[in-house]
Structure formats: structure tokens, C-alpha cells
Short mmCIF file of C-alpha atoms in Angstrom, two decimals:
data_model
loop_
_atom_site.label_atom_id
_atom_site.label_comp_id
_atom_site.label_asym_id
_atom_site.label_seq_id
_atom_site.Cartn_x
_atom_site.Cartn_y
_atom_site.Cartn_z
CA MET A 129 114.13 204.59 251.67
CA SER A 130 117.45 203.36 253.13
CA LYS A 131 120.01 205.77 254.45
CA PRO A 132 123.07 206.49 252.36
CA LYS A 133 126.15 204.60 253.48
CA PHE A 134 128.04 207.77 254.38
CA GLN A 135 125.17 208.91 256.65
CA THR A 136 125.16 205.59 258.48
CA GLU A 137 128.92 205.81 258.98
CA TRP A 138 128.60 209.38 260.24
CA GLU A 139 125.92 208.39 262.79
CA GLU A 140 128.15 205.57 264.08
CA ILE A 141 131.10 207.95 264.36
CA ASP A 142 128.92 210.54 266.11
CA GLN A 143 127.64 207.93 268.57
CA GLU A 144 131.20 206.85 269.41
CA TYR A 145 132.12 210.53 269.75
CA GLN A 146 129.35 211.05 272.32
CA GLN A 147 130.58 208.02 274.27
CA LEU A 148 134.12 209.37 274.10
CA GLN A 149 133.00 212.70 275.54
CA GLU A 150 131.27 210.96 278.44
CA THR A 151 134.31 208.75 279.08
CA HIS A 152 136.63 211.74 278.99
CA LYS A 153 134.37 213.63 281.39
CA ILE A 154 134.56 210.73 283.87
CA TYR A 155 138.34 210.60 283.35
CA ARG A 156 138.66 214.31 284.19
CA GLN A 157 136.59 213.84 287.34
CA LYS A 158 138.67 210.85 288.44
CA LEU A 159 141.86 212.78 287.68
CA GLU A 160 140.68 215.64 289.89
CA GLU A 161 139.83 213.14 292.64
CA LEU A 162 143.27 211.57 292.24
CA THR A 163 144.97 214.98 292.52
CA ASN A 164 143.01 215.75 295.69
CA LEU A 165 143.91 212.34 297.16
CA GLN A 166 147.58 212.90 296.32
CA THR A 167 147.54 216.26 298.08
CA THR A 168 145.76 214.77 301.12
CA CYS A 169 148.24 211.87 301.36
CA SER A 170 151.26 214.15 300.98
CA SER A 171 149.98 216.47 303.70
CA ALA A 172 149.22 213.55 306.03
CA ILE A 173 152.71 212.07 305.50
CA SER A 174 154.34 215.44 306.23
CA LYS A 175 152.27 215.76 309.42
CA GLN A 176 153.17 212.21 310.49
CA ARG A 177 156.87 212.83 309.84
CA LYS A 178 156.77 215.97 312.01
CA CYS A 179 154.97 214.14 314.83
CA LEU A 180 157.44 211.24 314.71
CA LYS A 181 160.37 213.68 314.67
CA ASP A 182 159.01 215.42 317.79
CA LEU A 183 158.42 212.04 319.46
CA ARG A 184 161.95 210.87 318.68
CA TYR A 185 163.34 214.08 320.15
CA SER A 186 161.26 213.56 323.32
CA LEU A 187 162.50 209.97 323.61
CA THR A 188 166.10 211.13 323.27
CA GLN A 189 165.61 213.74 326.02
CA SER A 190 163.93 211.24 328.35
CA ALA A 191 166.43 208.41 327.75
CA GLN A 192 168.92 209.78 330.28
CA THR A 193 166.55 209.70 333.25
CA CYS A 194 164.37 206.62 332.56
CA ASP A 195 164.54 203.22 334.22
CA GLU A 196 165.23 199.88 332.49
CA VAL A 197 161.56 199.12 331.71
CA ALA A 198 161.00 202.54 330.15
CA SER A 199 164.28 202.19 328.25
CA THR A 200 163.06 198.93 326.68
CA LEU A 201 159.78 200.58 325.74
CA MET A 202 161.65 203.49 324.17
CA GLY A 203 163.75 201.08 322.13
CA ASP A 204 160.59 199.42 320.80
CA LEU A 205 159.09 202.80 319.95
CA LYS A 206 162.22 203.85 318.07
CA THR A 207 162.09 200.62 316.05
CA GLN A 208 158.44 201.24 315.19
CA ILE A 209 159.23 204.85 314.22
CA LYS A 210 161.93 203.63 311.83
CA GLU A 211 159.53 201.08 310.31
CA LYS A 212 156.90 203.77 309.77
CA GLU A 213 159.46 206.03 308.07
CA ASN A 214 160.32 203.19 305.68
CA VAL A 215 156.61 202.82 304.89
CA PHE A 216 156.39 206.57 304.21
CA PHE A 217 159.28 206.22 301.74
CA ASP A 218 157.36 203.53 299.83
CA MET A 219 154.18 205.64 299.92
CA GLU A 220 155.95 208.69 298.54
CA ALA A 221 157.20 206.68 295.57
CA TYR A 222 153.61 206.89 294.23
CA LEU A 223 153.04 210.56 295.09
CA PRO A 224 154.20 213.66 293.18
CA LYS A 225 157.10 215.38 294.87
CA LYS A 226 159.34 218.35 294.24
CA ASN A 227 162.37 217.56 292.12
CA GLY A 228 165.82 217.81 293.65
CA LEU A 229 168.21 220.58 292.70
CA TYR A 230 169.77 218.62 289.83
CA LEU A 231 166.48 217.66 288.18
CA ASN A 232 165.22 221.22 288.63
CA LEU A 233 168.27 222.56 286.83
CA VAL A 234 167.98 220.02 283.99
CA LEU A 235 164.22 219.54 283.57
CA GLY A 236 162.62 222.32 285.57
CA ASN A 237 159.76 221.72 287.99
CA VAL A 238 158.26 218.84 285.98
CA ASN A 239 156.51 215.97 287.76
CA VAL A 240 158.54 212.84 287.00
CA THR A 241 156.64 210.47 289.30
CA LEU A 242 155.36 207.37 287.50
CA LEU A 243 152.07 206.30 289.07
CA SER A 244 151.86 202.61 288.13
CA ASN A 245 154.20 199.73 288.97
CA GLN A 246 154.18 198.74 285.32
CA ALA A 247 155.43 202.17 284.23
CA LYS A 248 158.10 202.20 286.95
CA PHE A 249 159.43 198.76 286.05
CA ALA A 250 159.35 199.55 282.32
CA TYR A 251 161.43 202.70 282.90
CA LYS A 252 163.85 200.84 285.16
CA ASP A 253 164.30 198.03 282.60
CA GLU A 254 164.89 200.60 279.87
CA TYR A 255 167.57 202.20 282.09
CA GLU A 256 169.32 198.86 282.58
CA LYS A 257 169.24 198.07 278.85
CA PHE A 258 170.57 201.55 278.06
CA LYS A 259 173.53 200.96 280.40
CA LEU A 260 174.24 197.56 278.88
CA TYR A 261 174.08 198.73 275.24
CA MET A 262 176.16 201.84 275.94
CA THR A 263 178.76 199.77 277.82
CA ILE A 264 179.21 197.58 274.72
CA ILE A 265 179.36 200.62 272.42
CA LEU A 266 181.93 202.37 274.63
CA MET A 267 184.07 199.24 274.81
CA PHE A 268 184.21 198.93 271.02
CA GLY A 269 184.76 202.70 270.74
CA ALA A 270 187.77 202.57 273.06
CA ILE A 271 189.18 199.52 271.23
CA THR A 272 188.80 201.30 267.89
CA CYS A 273 190.53 204.46 269.15
CA LEU A 274 193.36 202.52 270.79
CA PHE A 275 194.21 200.04 268.02
CA PHE A 276 192.85 201.41 264.73
CA LEU A 277 192.17 205.17 264.70
CA ASN A 278 194.85 207.29 266.33
CA TYR A 279 193.21 210.60 265.46
CA ARG A 280 192.28 213.48 267.72
CA VAL A 281 188.81 213.79 266.17
CA THR A 282 187.93 210.15 266.97
CA ASP A 283 189.19 210.65 270.53
CA GLU A 284 186.96 213.73 270.84
CA ILE A 285 183.95 211.76 269.60
CA PHE A 286 184.67 209.02 272.15
CA ASN A 287 185.10 211.53 275.01
CA PHE A 288 181.93 213.38 274.00
CA LEU A 289 180.08 210.05 274.04
CA LEU A 290 181.36 209.45 277.59
CA VAL A 291 180.14 212.89 278.71
CA TRP A 292 176.71 212.32 277.15
CA TYR A 293 176.47 208.81 278.62
CA TYR A 294 177.25 209.84 282.20
CA CYS A 295 175.05 212.95 282.00
CA THR A 296 172.17 210.78 280.79
CA LEU A 297 172.77 208.27 283.60
CA THR A 298 172.63 210.98 286.26
CA ILE A 299 169.29 212.25 284.92
CA ARG A 300 167.76 208.78 284.62
CA GLU A 301 168.98 207.77 288.08
CA SER A 302 167.51 210.95 289.60
CA ILE A 303 164.14 210.10 288.01
CA LEU A 304 164.34 206.53 289.31
CA MET A 305 165.19 207.77 292.83
CA SER A 306 162.13 210.03 292.66
CA ASN A 307 160.11 206.90 291.94
CA GLY A 308 161.36 204.86 294.90
CA SER A 309 164.73 203.44 293.84
CA ARG A 310 166.97 203.08 296.90
CA ILE A 311 170.36 203.73 295.28
CA LYS A 312 172.23 206.10 297.58
CA GLY A 313 175.56 207.10 299.06
CA TRP A 314 178.72 207.19 296.99
CA TRP A 315 177.11 205.40 294.04
CA VAL A 316 174.87 208.44 293.50
CA SER A 317 177.90 210.77 293.39
CA HIS A 318 180.02 208.39 291.31
CA HIS A 319 178.42 209.29 287.97
CA TYR A 320 178.60 213.03 288.66
CA VAL A 321 182.36 212.72 289.24
CA SER A 322 182.67 210.56 286.11
CA THR A 323 180.78 213.18 284.10
CA PHE A 324 183.21 215.86 285.29
CA LEU A 325 186.22 213.66 284.48
CA SER A 326 184.93 212.93 280.96
CA GLY A 327 184.30 216.65 280.41
CA VAL A 328 187.87 217.51 281.41
CA MET A 329 189.20 214.79 279.07
CA LEU A 330 187.10 216.30 276.27
CA THR A 331 188.69 219.73 276.77
CA TRP A 332 192.28 218.44 277.05
CA PRO A 333 194.11 219.85 273.97
CA GLU A 334 196.36 217.81 271.70
CA GLY A 335 199.99 217.77 272.85
CA PRO A 336 202.81 215.63 274.27
CA MET A 337 201.12 215.27 277.68
CA TYR A 338 197.89 214.08 276.08
CA GLN A 339 199.69 211.51 273.94
CA MET A 340 201.60 210.21 276.98
CA PHE A 341 198.33 209.42 278.79
CA ARG A 342 196.09 208.58 275.81
CA SER A 343 196.85 204.84 275.54
CA GLN A 344 196.61 204.31 279.30
CA PHE A 345 193.22 206.06 279.45
CA LEU A 346 191.79 204.11 276.50
CA ALA A 347 193.03 200.81 277.96
CA PHE A 348 191.42 201.78 281.28
CA SER A 349 188.16 202.60 279.44
CA ILE A 350 188.19 199.14 277.82
CA TYR A 351 188.68 197.47 281.20
CA GLN A 352 186.03 199.68 282.80
CA SER A 353 183.50 198.67 280.15
CA PHE A 354 184.45 195.00 280.57
CA LEU A 355 184.04 195.34 284.36
CA GLN A 356 180.63 197.03 284.00
CA PHE A 357 179.58 194.25 281.64
CA LEU A 358 180.53 191.63 284.27
CA GLN A 359 178.80 193.60 287.02
CA TYR A 360 175.61 193.97 285.02
CA TYR A 361 175.12 190.22 284.62
CA TYR A 362 176.31 189.36 288.13
CA GLN A 363 174.20 192.02 289.86
CA SER A 364 171.17 191.32 287.66
CA GLY A 365 171.30 187.69 288.81
CA CYS A 366 171.58 188.75 292.47
CA LEU A 367 168.69 191.20 292.18
CA TYR A 368 166.49 188.68 290.35
CA ARG A 369 167.06 186.10 293.09
CA LEU A 370 166.43 188.56 295.95
CA ARG A 371 163.35 190.08 294.32
CA ALA A 372 161.93 186.60 293.85
CA LEU A 373 162.44 186.06 297.58
CA GLY A 374 160.88 189.47 298.34
CA GLU A 375 164.07 190.81 299.91
CA ARG A 376 164.74 193.68 297.47
CA ASN A 377 162.78 196.59 296.04
CA GLN A 378 161.74 196.05 292.40
CA LEU A 379 163.33 199.39 291.46
CA ASP A 380 166.79 198.59 292.83
CA LEU A 381 169.47 199.10 290.20
CA THR A 382 172.75 197.57 289.15
CA VAL A 383 175.55 199.97 290.10
CA GLU A 384 179.25 200.45 289.30
CA GLY A 385 180.38 198.98 292.58
CA PHE A 386 179.63 196.51 295.35
CA GLN A 387 176.69 196.62 297.73
CA SER A 388 175.63 194.34 300.56
CA TRP A 389 173.04 192.43 298.53
CA MET A 390 175.71 191.31 296.03
CA TRP A 391 177.28 188.74 298.34
CA ARG A 392 176.72 185.42 296.59
CA GLY A 393 179.53 184.70 294.13
CA LEU A 394 181.55 187.61 295.49
CA THR A 395 184.89 185.78 295.23
CA PHE A 396 184.50 185.94 291.46
CA LEU A 397 183.71 189.66 291.15
CA LEU A 398 185.60 191.33 293.99
CA PRO A 399 189.16 190.90 292.55
CA PHE A 400 188.03 192.53 289.29
CA LEU A 401 186.55 195.43 291.28
CA PHE A 402 189.68 196.06 293.32
CA PHE A 403 191.88 195.82 290.23
CA GLY A 404 189.74 198.53 288.61
CA HIS A 405 189.96 200.68 291.74
CA PHE A 406 193.76 200.46 291.83
CA TRP A 407 193.94 201.23 288.12
CA GLN A 408 192.21 204.51 288.93
CA LEU A 409 194.92 205.15 291.53
CA TYR A 410 197.57 204.30 288.91
CA ASN A 411 195.96 206.81 286.53
CA SER A 412 196.07 209.45 289.27
CA VAL A 413 199.75 208.81 290.02
CA THR A 414 200.63 208.94 286.30
CA LEU A 415 198.82 212.24 285.87
CA PHE A 416 200.43 213.78 288.96
CA ARG A 417 203.81 212.88 287.46
CA LEU A 418 202.82 214.44 284.12
CA ALA A 419 201.62 217.57 285.96
CA GLY A 420 205.14 217.96 287.33
CA HIS A 421 206.73 217.62 283.90
CA GLU A 422 208.57 220.73 282.72
CA ASP A 423 206.63 220.74 279.42
CA CYS A 424 203.22 220.47 281.07
CA LYS A 425 201.16 223.63 280.54
CA GLU A 426 197.59 222.22 280.59
CA TRP A 427 195.44 222.61 283.73
CA GLN A 428 193.55 219.46 282.72
CA VAL A 429 196.43 217.21 283.80
CA PHE A 430 196.36 218.18 287.48
CA MET A 431 192.54 218.29 287.54
CA LEU A 432 192.28 214.81 286.07
CA ALA A 433 194.81 213.52 288.60
CA LEU A 434 192.66 214.85 291.46
CA THR A 435 189.46 213.45 289.91
CA PHE A 436 190.90 209.96 289.44
CA LEU A 437 192.12 210.11 293.05
CA VAL A 438 188.59 211.03 294.23
CA LEU A 439 187.14 208.13 292.22
CA PHE A 440 189.68 205.69 293.67
CA LEU A 441 189.07 206.81 297.27
CA GLY A 442 185.28 206.77 296.87
CA ASN A 443 185.12 203.37 295.17
CA PHE A 444 187.77 201.68 297.30
CA LEU A 445 186.60 202.95 300.70
CA THR A 446 182.92 202.32 299.93
CA THR A 447 183.64 198.77 298.80
CA LEU A 448 185.75 198.11 301.90
CA LYS A 449 183.01 199.55 304.12
CA VAL A 450 180.34 197.32 302.62
CA VAL A 451 182.55 194.23 302.83
CA HIS A 452 183.34 195.02 306.49
CA GLN A 453 179.66 195.54 307.30
CA LYS A 454 178.77 192.26 305.63
CA PHE A 455 181.43 190.37 307.56
CA GLN A 456 180.16 191.89 310.81
CA LYS A 457 176.59 190.82 310.01
CA ASN A 458 177.76 187.30 309.19
CA GLN A 459 179.67 187.14 312.49
CA GLU A 460 176.59 188.34 314.41
CA LYS A 461 174.44 185.73 312.67
CA GLY A 462 177.03 183.08 313.50
CA ALA A 463 177.09 184.16 317.15
CA GLU A 464 173.27 184.07 317.34
CA ALA A 465 173.22 180.61 315.78
CA GLY A 466 175.83 179.44 318.30
CA LEU A 467 173.76 180.76 321.22
CA LYS A 468 170.68 178.96 319.89
CA GLU A 469 172.63 175.70 319.64
CA LYS A 470 173.86 176.08 323.22
CA GLY A 471 170.32 176.83 324.35
CA LYS A 472 169.15 173.55 322.87
#
């Protein structure tokens, strides 16, 4: 007598269920092994860092009394120490770590480390697409507010969108830095300052002072979006070329500024960057003048003037610093090439 169809189906399902239980059991064991390996690696890296720190301190203390041979050896050791520290940075990108203060405040003590290269790159690509799409949306939003909808409510929606956008960028960038992205320096702080500026704009009440600055701010927002759009495609091309050559980390990001790896085609982008920087200075000067107006009662005017000044100084000085460093490196390379030619 043949089995009923439903019984046969149940036995097949039950057999697959038993296999699933075994697979899940193996998964749990491997997960526990992985957790133990992560803890072991993290402890070993911490121990190595401490030993290297002590060694560097000893080398610094001994440098004053050593001879030329020992000095050369110390220089080699310091170079090797720096190389090892860079390796530790790459290792830690695949290990769970404590979140920084900002991520702790926003997300709590949640592990945000992505364990596979595929997951890291997927998250990074999603971040870049988010920036691109939001740049286009913000550009059209500013154009609409400037030329078609002169209403306070539409301005508030636009300013709220700016606050949300920059807040989201700071969170996503913090997660990417926890996963090995090397963005650092002023470009980390830039979005925090922009978030604060957008928040102050959002709270600025309707009045004569607001209307005097409204058109200038919206025009600046349009240009800023246009500039970010240019930077995205220019920097994406630079990063693609350097990653293909193995000279850049796969998690490096496009940023709202200029960095040393963005050198090819610089004559096209740099004038746009400096024009945007000086527009921030112009915004600051305009707001300082409004703050001194006899009808000005809002604290937002003076605060925005200071914030635009901070953005100008940070962007302008950082860009100048990177350009100067790049010129120095090019001069050193040229000098080395000249010495080699003479040697021949």
C-alpha cells in the first residue's frame, strides 16, 4: 500500500529539517570559534601596539646618545614600526571594535563591523549612491525654493532635508571608518559643522533678516550641489584608477574637498573648489553685516556667520595644505630623478 502524498511530503520536509538542525549546529560552533578568534586577534594586536609604543619610546630616548650606525638602525626600526601599525589598522577593519562617542550616542554599543569584503564594498557603494541621489534632490529643491516657491514652509522642508542629509552622512561615514575607510582630518568634521549650520538655518524665524539672506543661501546651495556633483564624478574616476593600480584602499570615499590622490585633472576642479570656498566667506561677511543691522534681533544671524567662517577656514586651509604637500612631493620626486640622471 503506497503512502499518502501528504505523508511523503511531510517525511521530505522532516528530513530537510533534520539537515537544517545539523547545519545550524555547525554554524553555531563556527560562530563561537570565530568569536574566540576575534578576541584572540584583538588582544594580540593590543599587546603588539603596547610593545611597539614602548620600543618607540626607547628609541627616542636612545637617539640622543647613539652613533651614526645605531642612528641608521633606529631609523629602519621606526619605519618598520610604522608599517606594522598600518597592517594593524587593516587587520582591525575585520575585527569588532568599540564604537566612537558619536556612534555610541546615536546607535548605542552595537557592533557595526562588516566581516566580508563584499559587505563592506556594498555598504560603501550604497553610501556613494545615497550622496549622489541626495545631491541631485537638494539641487532641484533649492532651485524650486529660489525660483518657484517663495514660501516659508517650503524653505523649512528644504532646511530639514539638509539637516537629515548631513546627519545621515555623519552616521554612515562613522560606520565606514569603523570598517577601515581612511577618511580623516577636516573632512570628518566638515559634515558635523554642516549639520549644525543646517540646524541653525532651520530654526531661523521668518523676518526681514531672513529674507535678506534667503536668496543668497539658496543660490549657494545650488552651487554647492553642482560642485558636489562634479566632485563625485571626478573623484570616482580618480579612485577607480588608483584602486585598479592597487594604490588606494577599496573603502576610500569621495569627499567634499580635495585630497592628495585627486591630482590628475586638478586644473579643471580646483577653481570650482576655491570659488565655493570664497562663497562661504562671502556668506559669512554678509551675515556679519546683517548681525550689525539695527533691526537684527535673531541670534541665528551671528551664529551662522561664525559657522560659515569656520567652514571657509577649514575648507580653504585644508585644500591649500594638500596642494602644498603635493607640490613638495613632486619637487622631491623631480630632485630624485635629476640625481639619478646625473648618476648615469
